[in-house]
Amino acid sequence: MNVLVLGAGIIGTTSAYFLAKQGHNVTVVDRQKSVAMETSHANAGQLSYAFSSPWATPSLPLSLIKWTLGGTSPLVVNPNVSLETIKFMYRTYKNCNPNSYEINKSRMLRIANYSQKTLIDLESKFDINYEHRKQGSLQLFWSPKDLEKAKQDMAILKKFNIQYEVLDAQGCVEAEPGLQYIRNKLYGGLRFINDYTGNCYLFTSELYKKCLEMGVKFEFDSHIESFSVDNNKVSSVKTNHGELTADNYVVSLGSHSPKILSSVGIDIPIYPVKGYSITLPVLNDLDAPQSTIMDDKNKVGITRLGNTIRVAGIAHLTDHNSSLREKSLHSLKKGLNNLFPHAAKETNDINFWTGFRPSTPDSTPIIGATPYSNLYLNTGHGTLGWTMSLGSGKLLANIVSGNEPEISLEGIDMSRYKYSNKTNLNYG
Ligand SMILES: Cc1cc2nc3c(=O)[nH]c(=O)nc-3n(C[C@H](O)[C@H](O)[C@H](O)COP(=O)(O)OP(=O)(O)OC[C@H]3O[C@@H](n4cnc5c(N)ncnc54)[C@H](O)[C@@H]3O)c2cc1C
């Protein structure tokens, strides 16, 4: 079967890999010159299998008020707010309740767990170097209230049999010696023993080489413009280089997926939540993070990648405006200095970067069939696309091939959004 995968980020590339493994002739199309040049390029580097959590928490509305009053909000909303932004905020708000949180977190964990198993299996087959470390991750608590809030998460983790440790301040310093300078400010932390870290760009580039070895073709520098449909099927994809045809089509265009899909009556609620990262050289190994540290209060993730430290965070709601915001640069630097004051070398070369998280209001990706019988989605991975990528790619390949999926599809495909199908077609 010929399959066209649209998008060569981490999601398109993992999809292509598993489709090729199942024997399909795969072509990947992307507007960039190589893989992982957009949102998959310089993310926080966390393979946060156990930490997989929706953005919409029951405490988000109150936190927003506190952040705004404190003048240090990790959420920034563009003053000329668009209708798309309002829709995303409203739909996210509707998920800020304990029941939705539990449902959404369980769905995310299902995919994340599967992704970790898939990575372990992949690594048993070939060496893949992506500056990875397997030393767990640490979510910091600043007060007893933070620990209290994390109890709902712990209950869900127990259900999924996911290992974690509750640490006091000293335990945090033992896990991450660079935190010794702020030991007195810390209350404790939750350590996810089996989480990993790694460079998503390097990983995608390595998988790209494997794809080439398996005969996958990549058409770079190609702008995808629209689909042509005939009855209930996609008949071709129009690009700036002409039309491409295949038996099946997979959309993995990250935060740009809705635009092309809306032209054929599919209205999926993916919003580009802009984030930023900086990457700095390590000054002193023991004063630097060893793995990933999540500071939920300031919404930054700090990760060790080789001899560098990646600091990422901020949720900026400004549609697809890709300008680099100076204030965000300062908050990321502050976020690092607050936790690891002696970790990084003073340098002007800090690779200030921005990317758009393809975010759904329920933080769960959209994987599976559409009302068109040969069109599939693997998109909407939001804050955790790197973490959920391998499971998503394998799941998608099984769906396209008509094989029995290895995890339940409940709540994962687009049919969970009642308003998403505007095609007058029924799901196949
Ligand atoms: C600041 C930040 C920190 C993050 N940290 C983490 C983390 O620590 N762990 C984690 O798991 N996740 C993290 N994420 C999320 C993760 O990076 C994303 O979920 C993931 O990269 C999405 O991958 P994707 O392949 O769907 O999208 P992308 O990587 O954006 O790929 C989409 C591809 O589609 C192509 N494309 C789009 N439109 C067109 C078109 N019209 N024609 C042709 N090509 C097109 C683009 O060129 C691109 O290559 C973070 C994100 C941000 C912004």
Coordinates of C-alpha atoms and ligand atoms in Angstrom, one line a residue:
M1 CA 0.0 0.0 0.0
N2 CA 1.3 3.5 -0.8
V3 CA 1.0 5.9 2.2
L4 CA 1.7 9.6 2.2
V5 CA 2.7 11.0 5.6
L6 CA 2.2 14.8 5.8
G7 CA 4.7 16.4 8.1
A8 CA 8.3 15.3 9.1
G9 CA 8.3 16.3 12.8
I10 CA 8.7 13.6 15.5
I11 CA 5.2 12.4 14.9
G12 CA 5.3 12.2 11.1
T13 CA 8.7 10.5 11.3
T14 CA 7.7 7.9 13.9
S15 CA 4.5 7.2 11.8
A16 CA 6.6 6.7 8.7
Y17 CA 9.0 4.3 10.5
F18 CA 6.2 2.0 11.8
L19 CA 4.3 2.2 8.5
A20 CA 7.5 1.1 6.6
K21 CA 8.1 -1.6 9.2
Q22 CA 4.6 -3.0 8.3
G23 CA 5.7 -3.2 4.7
H24 CA 4.0 -0.1 3.2
N25 CA 5.6 2.2 0.6
V26 CA 5.9 5.4 2.5
T27 CA 6.6 9.0 1.3
V28 CA 6.9 11.8 3.8
V29 CA 6.2 15.4 2.7
D30 CA 7.4 18.5 4.5
R31 CA 8.1 22.2 3.8
Q32 CA 11.4 22.2 5.7
K33 CA 14.8 21.0 4.4
S34 CA 15.0 18.1 6.9
V35 CA 13.2 16.4 9.7
A36 CA 12.2 18.0 13.1
M37 CA 12.8 21.6 12.1
E38 CA 9.7 23.1 13.7
T39 CA 8.2 22.2 17.1
S40 CA 10.2 19.0 17.4
H41 CA 13.5 20.9 17.2
A42 CA 14.4 22.3 20.6
N43 CA 11.7 21.2 23.1
A44 CA 12.4 20.6 26.8
G45 CA 13.8 17.1 26.1
Q46 CA 11.7 15.3 28.6
L47 CA 10.4 11.8 28.0
S48 CA 8.0 12.3 30.8
Y49 CA 6.1 9.0 30.7
A50 CA 4.9 9.1 34.3
F51 CA 4.5 12.9 34.4
S52 CA 2.2 13.0 31.5
S53 CA -0.5 15.4 32.7
P54 CA -3.1 17.5 31.0
W55 CA -2.6 21.3 31.0
A56 CA -6.2 21.7 32.1
T57 CA -6.1 21.0 35.8
P58 CA -8.8 21.7 38.4
S59 CA -6.5 24.3 39.9
L60 CA -5.6 26.1 36.6
P61 CA -8.3 28.8 36.8
L62 CA -7.2 29.9 40.3
S63 CA -3.5 29.6 39.4
L64 CA -4.1 31.9 36.4
I65 CA -5.6 34.6 38.8
K66 CA -2.6 34.3 41.2
W67 CA -0.1 34.4 38.4
T68 CA -1.7 37.5 36.8
L69 CA -1.9 39.3 40.2
G70 CA 1.7 38.3 40.9
G71 CA 2.8 39.7 37.5
T72 CA 4.9 36.6 36.7
S73 CA 2.5 34.5 34.7
P74 CA 3.9 31.6 32.7
L75 CA 0.7 32.0 30.6
V76 CA 0.8 35.0 28.3
V77 CA -2.3 36.0 26.2
N78 CA -1.9 38.3 23.2
P79 CA -3.9 41.5 23.8
N80 CA -5.5 41.3 20.3
V81 CA -7.0 38.0 21.2
S82 CA -8.4 36.0 18.3
L83 CA -11.6 34.0 18.1
E84 CA -9.5 30.8 17.9
T85 CA -7.7 31.8 21.1
I86 CA -11.0 32.4 22.9
K87 CA -12.4 29.1 21.7
F88 CA -9.3 27.2 22.9
M89 CA -9.4 28.9 26.3
Y90 CA -13.1 28.2 26.7
R91 CA -12.7 24.6 25.7
T92 CA -9.7 24.2 28.0
Y93 CA -11.6 25.7 30.9
K94 CA -14.4 23.2 30.4
N95 CA -11.7 20.5 31.1
C96 CA -10.6 22.1 34.4
N97 CA -12.5 19.8 36.7
P98 CA -11.5 16.6 38.6
N99 CA -13.5 14.3 36.4
S100 CA -12.2 15.5 33.0
Y101 CA -8.7 15.7 34.5
E102 CA -8.8 12.0 35.5
I103 CA -10.1 10.9 32.1
N104 CA -7.6 13.0 30.2
K105 CA -4.7 12.0 32.3
S106 CA -5.6 8.3 32.0
R107 CA -5.7 8.6 28.2
M108 CA -2.4 10.4 28.1
L109 CA -0.8 7.8 30.4
R110 CA -2.1 5.0 28.2
I111 CA -0.3 6.4 25.2
A112 CA 2.8 7.4 27.2
N113 CA 3.1 4.0 28.7
Y114 CA 2.8 2.3 25.3
S115 CA 5.4 4.8 24.0
Q116 CA 7.9 3.8 26.6
K117 CA 7.5 0.1 25.9
T118 CA 7.9 0.9 22.2
L119 CA 11.1 2.8 22.9
I120 CA 12.5 0.0 25.0
D121 CA 11.7 -2.4 22.2
L122 CA 13.3 -0.1 19.6
E123 CA 16.5 0.3 21.6
S124 CA 16.8 -3.4 22.0
K125 CA 16.9 -3.7 18.2
F126 CA 19.5 -1.0 17.3
D127 CA 21.8 1.6 19.0
I128 CA 20.3 5.0 18.9
N129 CA 22.2 7.9 20.3
Y130 CA 20.1 11.0 21.3
E131 CA 22.0 12.4 24.4
H132 CA 19.6 10.3 26.4
R133 CA 19.8 9.7 30.1
K134 CA 17.6 7.3 32.1
Q135 CA 17.7 8.8 35.6
G136 CA 14.1 9.6 36.2
S137 CA 12.5 13.1 36.5
L138 CA 11.7 15.3 39.5
Q139 CA 8.6 17.5 40.1
L140 CA 9.4 20.0 42.8
F141 CA 7.1 20.9 45.7
W142 CA 7.4 24.3 47.3
S143 CA 4.8 23.8 50.1
P144 CA 2.7 21.1 51.7
K145 CA -0.1 22.3 49.4
D146 CA 1.8 21.2 46.3
L147 CA 2.2 17.7 47.8
E148 CA -1.6 17.7 48.6
K149 CA -2.4 18.7 45.0
A150 CA -0.2 15.9 43.6
K151 CA -2.2 13.2 45.5
Q152 CA -4.8 12.9 42.7
D153 CA -1.9 12.2 40.3
M154 CA -0.4 9.6 42.6
A155 CA -3.7 7.8 42.8
I156 CA -3.9 7.7 39.0
L157 CA -0.2 6.5 38.8
K158 CA -1.0 3.7 41.2
K159 CA -3.9 2.6 38.9
F160 CA -1.4 2.4 36.0
N161 CA 1.2 0.6 38.2
I162 CA 3.7 3.5 37.5
Q163 CA 6.5 3.8 40.0
Y164 CA 7.2 7.0 41.9
E165 CA 8.9 8.2 45.1
V166 CA 7.8 11.1 47.4
L167 CA 11.0 12.9 48.5
D168 CA 11.7 15.5 51.1
A169 CA 14.0 18.4 50.4
Q170 CA 17.1 16.4 51.2
G171 CA 15.9 13.6 49.0
C172 CA 15.6 16.1 46.1
V173 CA 19.2 17.2 46.7
E174 CA 20.4 13.6 46.7
A175 CA 18.7 13.0 43.4
E176 CA 19.8 16.4 41.9
P177 CA 22.9 17.7 43.8
G178 CA 22.8 21.0 42.0
L179 CA 19.6 21.9 44.0
Q180 CA 21.8 22.1 47.2
Y181 CA 21.9 25.9 47.0
I182 CA 18.1 26.2 47.3
R183 CA 17.6 23.3 49.7
N184 CA 16.0 25.5 52.4
K185 CA 13.3 26.8 50.1
L186 CA 12.2 23.4 48.9
Y187 CA 9.5 21.4 50.5
G188 CA 10.1 18.2 48.6
G189 CA 9.3 16.5 45.3
L190 CA 7.8 13.7 43.4
R191 CA 10.3 11.5 41.6
F192 CA 9.3 9.5 38.5
I193 CA 11.9 6.8 38.6
N194 CA 11.4 5.5 35.1
D195 CA 11.2 8.8 33.1
Y196 CA 14.0 9.5 30.6
T197 CA 15.4 12.6 28.9
G198 CA 16.8 13.1 25.5
N199 CA 17.3 15.3 22.4
C200 CA 14.1 15.0 20.3
Y201 CA 15.9 16.6 17.2
L202 CA 18.7 14.0 17.4
F203 CA 16.3 11.2 17.9
T204 CA 14.2 12.2 14.9
S205 CA 17.3 12.5 12.8
E206 CA 18.4 9.0 13.8
L207 CA 15.0 7.6 13.0
Y208 CA 15.1 9.4 9.7
K209 CA 18.2 7.5 8.7
K210 CA 16.5 4.2 9.6
C211 CA 13.5 5.2 7.5
L212 CA 15.8 5.9 4.5
E213 CA 17.4 2.4 5.0
M214 CA 13.9 0.9 4.9
G215 CA 13.1 2.8 1.6
V216 CA 11.0 5.6 2.9
K217 CA 11.1 8.6 0.6
F218 CA 11.2 12.2 1.9
E219 CA 10.0 15.1 -0.2
F220 CA 11.4 18.2 1.6
D221 CA 10.9 21.8 0.5
S222 CA 7.3 20.9 -0.4
H223 CA 4.4 23.1 0.9
I224 CA 1.2 21.2 1.3
E225 CA -1.7 23.4 0.2
S226 CA -4.9 21.3 0.1
F227 CA -6.6 17.9 -0.4
S228 CA -8.9 16.9 -3.3
V229 CA -11.7 14.6 -2.2
D230 CA -13.9 12.3 -4.2
N231 CA -17.0 11.0 -2.4
N232 CA -15.7 9.7 0.9
K233 CA -12.0 9.4 -0.1
V234 CA -9.0 11.7 -0.5
S235 CA -7.9 11.5 -4.1
S236 CA -4.7 13.7 -4.0
V237 CA -2.7 16.3 -2.0
K238 CA -1.8 19.5 -3.7
T239 CA 1.7 20.9 -3.0
N240 CA 3.7 23.8 -4.6
H241 CA 5.4 21.1 -6.7
G242 CA 2.2 19.5 -8.0
E243 CA -0.2 16.8 -6.9
L244 CA 0.7 13.7 -4.9
T245 CA -1.4 10.6 -4.7
A246 CA -1.5 7.5 -2.5
D247 CA -3.8 4.8 -1.2
N248 CA -3.8 6.3 2.3
Y249 CA -2.9 9.7 3.8
V250 CA -1.7 10.6 7.3
V251 CA -1.9 14.1 8.7
S252 CA 1.0 14.9 11.1
L253 CA 1.3 18.6 10.5
G254 CA 1.5 19.5 14.2
S255 CA -0.2 22.8 15.0
H256 CA -0.7 23.4 11.3
S257 CA -3.0 20.4 10.9
P258 CA -6.4 22.2 11.3
K259 CA -5.8 24.5 8.4
I260 CA -5.5 21.8 5.7
L261 CA -8.2 19.6 7.4
S262 CA -10.8 22.5 7.6
S263 CA -10.8 22.7 3.8
V264 CA -12.4 19.2 3.7
G265 CA -14.8 19.8 6.5
I266 CA -12.8 18.4 9.5
D267 CA -12.7 20.9 12.4
I268 CA -10.2 19.6 15.0
P269 CA -9.6 21.8 18.0
I270 CA -5.8 22.1 17.8
Y271 CA -4.4 25.4 18.9
P272 CA -0.7 26.6 18.6
V273 CA 0.4 27.1 22.2
K274 CA 3.7 28.9 21.7
G275 CA 6.6 28.0 24.0
Y276 CA 10.2 29.0 24.2
S277 CA 13.5 27.4 25.1
I278 CA 17.1 28.3 25.7
T279 CA 20.1 26.0 25.6
L280 CA 23.2 26.8 27.6
P281 CA 26.6 25.2 28.1
V282 CA 27.2 23.4 31.5
L283 CA 29.7 25.2 33.8
N284 CA 30.1 22.6 36.4
D285 CA 28.7 19.0 36.2
L286 CA 27.6 18.6 39.8
D287 CA 26.0 22.1 40.0
A288 CA 24.0 21.3 36.8
P289 CA 20.8 19.3 36.5
Q290 CA 21.5 15.5 36.0
S291 CA 18.1 14.8 34.4
T292 CA 14.8 16.7 34.2
I293 CA 13.4 18.9 36.9
M294 CA 9.8 20.3 36.5
D295 CA 9.0 23.4 38.4
D296 CA 5.3 23.6 38.2
K297 CA 5.0 26.9 40.1
N298 CA 7.0 28.7 37.4
K299 CA 6.0 26.2 34.6
V300 CA 9.6 25.6 33.5
G301 CA 11.2 22.3 32.7
I302 CA 15.0 22.1 33.0
T303 CA 16.8 19.2 31.3
R304 CA 20.4 18.0 30.9
L305 CA 21.2 17.2 27.3
G306 CA 24.9 16.2 26.9
N307 CA 27.1 19.1 27.9
T308 CA 24.2 21.6 27.7
I309 CA 21.2 22.5 29.8
R310 CA 17.8 23.1 28.1
V311 CA 15.3 25.3 29.8
A312 CA 11.8 25.4 28.3
G313 CA 8.4 26.7 29.2
I314 CA 5.9 29.6 28.9
A315 CA 2.5 29.2 27.2
H316 CA 2.0 32.2 24.9
L317 CA -1.4 32.4 23.2
T318 CA -0.7 34.5 20.1
D319 CA -1.8 32.2 17.2
H320 CA 1.1 31.5 14.8
N321 CA 3.1 34.6 15.6
S322 CA 6.7 33.3 15.7
S323 CA 8.5 36.4 17.0
L324 CA 10.9 35.8 20.0
R325 CA 9.7 37.6 23.1
E326 CA 12.4 39.2 25.2
K327 CA 10.4 38.9 28.5
S328 CA 10.2 35.1 27.9
L329 CA 13.9 34.9 27.5
H330 CA 14.3 36.6 30.9
S331 CA 11.8 34.3 32.6
L332 CA 13.6 31.2 31.3
K333 CA 16.9 32.5 32.6
K334 CA 15.3 33.3 35.9
G335 CA 13.7 29.9 36.0
L336 CA 17.2 28.3 35.7
N337 CA 18.9 30.6 38.1
N338 CA 16.2 30.1 40.8
L339 CA 16.9 26.4 40.9
F340 CA 20.5 26.0 39.6
P341 CA 22.4 29.3 40.3
H342 CA 25.8 27.9 39.4
A343 CA 24.9 25.5 36.6
A344 CA 25.5 27.3 33.3
K345 CA 28.3 29.2 31.7
E346 CA 27.8 32.9 31.1
T347 CA 27.4 33.2 27.3
N348 CA 25.4 35.2 24.7
D349 CA 25.0 32.1 22.6
I350 CA 22.0 30.6 24.3
N351 CA 19.9 29.4 21.2
F352 CA 16.8 31.2 22.1
W353 CA 14.1 29.3 20.3
T354 CA 10.3 29.1 19.9
G355 CA 7.9 26.4 18.8
F356 CA 4.1 25.8 18.7
R357 CA 2.7 23.0 20.8
P358 CA -0.1 21.4 18.8
S359 CA -2.5 21.5 21.8
T360 CA -6.0 20.1 22.2
P361 CA -8.2 21.3 25.0
D362 CA -8.1 17.9 26.7
S363 CA -4.3 17.5 26.1
T364 CA -4.8 14.1 24.5
P365 CA -3.6 13.6 20.9
I366 CA -5.9 12.8 18.0
I367 CA -5.0 9.5 16.5
G368 CA -7.0 7.4 14.1
A369 CA -9.6 7.4 11.4
T370 CA -11.6 10.3 9.9
P371 CA -14.9 10.4 8.0
Y372 CA -12.8 9.9 4.8
S373 CA -12.0 6.2 4.5
N374 CA -8.3 6.7 3.5
L375 CA -7.4 9.7 5.6
Y376 CA -5.9 9.3 9.1
L377 CA -4.7 11.6 11.8
N378 CA -1.7 11.5 14.1
T379 CA -1.6 15.0 15.6
G380 CA -2.4 17.2 18.5
H381 CA 0.3 16.0 20.9
G382 CA 0.5 19.4 22.8
T383 CA 3.1 19.6 25.6
L384 CA 4.2 16.0 25.3
G385 CA 4.6 15.0 21.7
W386 CA 8.1 13.7 22.1
T387 CA 7.0 11.6 25.1
M388 CA 4.0 10.1 23.2
S389 CA 5.6 9.8 19.8
L390 CA 6.6 6.2 19.5
G391 CA 3.4 4.7 20.8
S392 CA 1.4 7.1 18.6
G393 CA 3.4 6.1 15.5
K394 CA 3.0 2.4 16.2
L395 CA -0.7 2.8 17.0
L396 CA -1.3 4.8 13.8
A397 CA 0.5 2.2 11.7
N398 CA -1.6 -0.6 13.1
I399 CA -4.8 1.4 12.4
V400 CA -3.8 2.2 8.8
S401 CA -2.8 -1.5 8.3
G402 CA -6.1 -2.8 9.7
N403 CA -4.2 -4.6 12.5
E404 CA -5.6 -5.0 16.0
P405 CA -4.2 -2.0 18.0
E406 CA -2.1 -3.0 21.0
I407 CA -3.8 -0.4 23.3
S408 CA -7.4 0.7 23.5
L409 CA -8.5 3.5 21.1
E410 CA -11.1 4.7 23.6
G411 CA -11.2 8.6 23.6
I412 CA -8.2 8.9 21.2
D413 CA -9.6 9.5 17.8
M414 CA -11.4 12.7 16.5
S415 CA -14.9 11.3 17.2
R416 CA -14.6 12.4 20.8
Y417 CA -15.2 15.9 19.7
K418 CA -18.9 16.1 18.7
Y419 CA -18.3 19.3 16.5
S420 CA -15.3 18.0 14.5
N421 CA -17.1 16.2 11.7
K422 CA -18.6 18.8 9.3
T423 CA -18.5 16.5 6.2
N424 CA -21.9 14.9 6.2
L425 CA -20.0 11.6 6.1
N426 CA -20.3 8.8 8.7
Y427 CA -17.2 7.3 10.2
G428 CA -16.2 4.2 8.3
Ligands
LIG1 C1 8.8 24.9 24.5 C2 8.4 23.5 24.3 C3 8.8 22.5 25.1 C4 8.4 21.2 24.9 N1 8.9 20.2 25.7 C5 8.5 18.9 25.5 C6 9.1 17.9 26.3 O1 9.9 18.1 27.1 N2 8.7 16.6 26.1 C7 7.7 16.3 25.2 O2 7.3 15.2 25.1 N3 7.2 17.3 24.4 C8 7.6 18.6 24.5 N4 7.0 19.5 23.8 C9 6.0 19.2 22.8 C10 6.6 18.5 21.5 O3 7.7 19.3 21.1 C11 5.5 18.6 20.4 O4 4.3 17.9 20.9 C12 6.0 17.8 19.2 O5 7.2 18.3 18.7 C13 5.0 17.9 18.1 O6 5.5 17.1 17.0 P1 4.8 17.2 15.6 O7 5.5 16.3 14.7 O8 3.3 16.9 15.8 O9 4.9 18.7 15.1 P2 6.1 19.4 14.4 O10 7.4 19.1 14.9 O11 5.7 20.9 14.4 O12 6.0 18.8 12.9 C14 5.0 19.2 12.0 C15 5.7 19.3 10.6 O13 4.8 19.7 9.7 C16 5.4 20.5 8.7 N5 4.3 21.3 8.1 C17 3.4 22.1 8.7 N6 2.6 22.7 7.8 C18 3.1 22.3 6.6 C19 2.6 22.5 5.2 N7 1.6 23.3 5.0 N8 3.3 22.0 4.2 C20 4.4 21.2 4.5 N9 4.8 20.9 5.7 C21 4.2 21.4 6.8 C22 6.4 21.3 9.5 O14 7.4 21.8 8.7 C23 6.8 20.3 10.6 O15 8.0 19.6 10.2 C24 7.5 20.9 23.9 C25 7.0 21.9 23.0 C26 7.5 23.2 23.2 C27 7.0 24.3 22.3

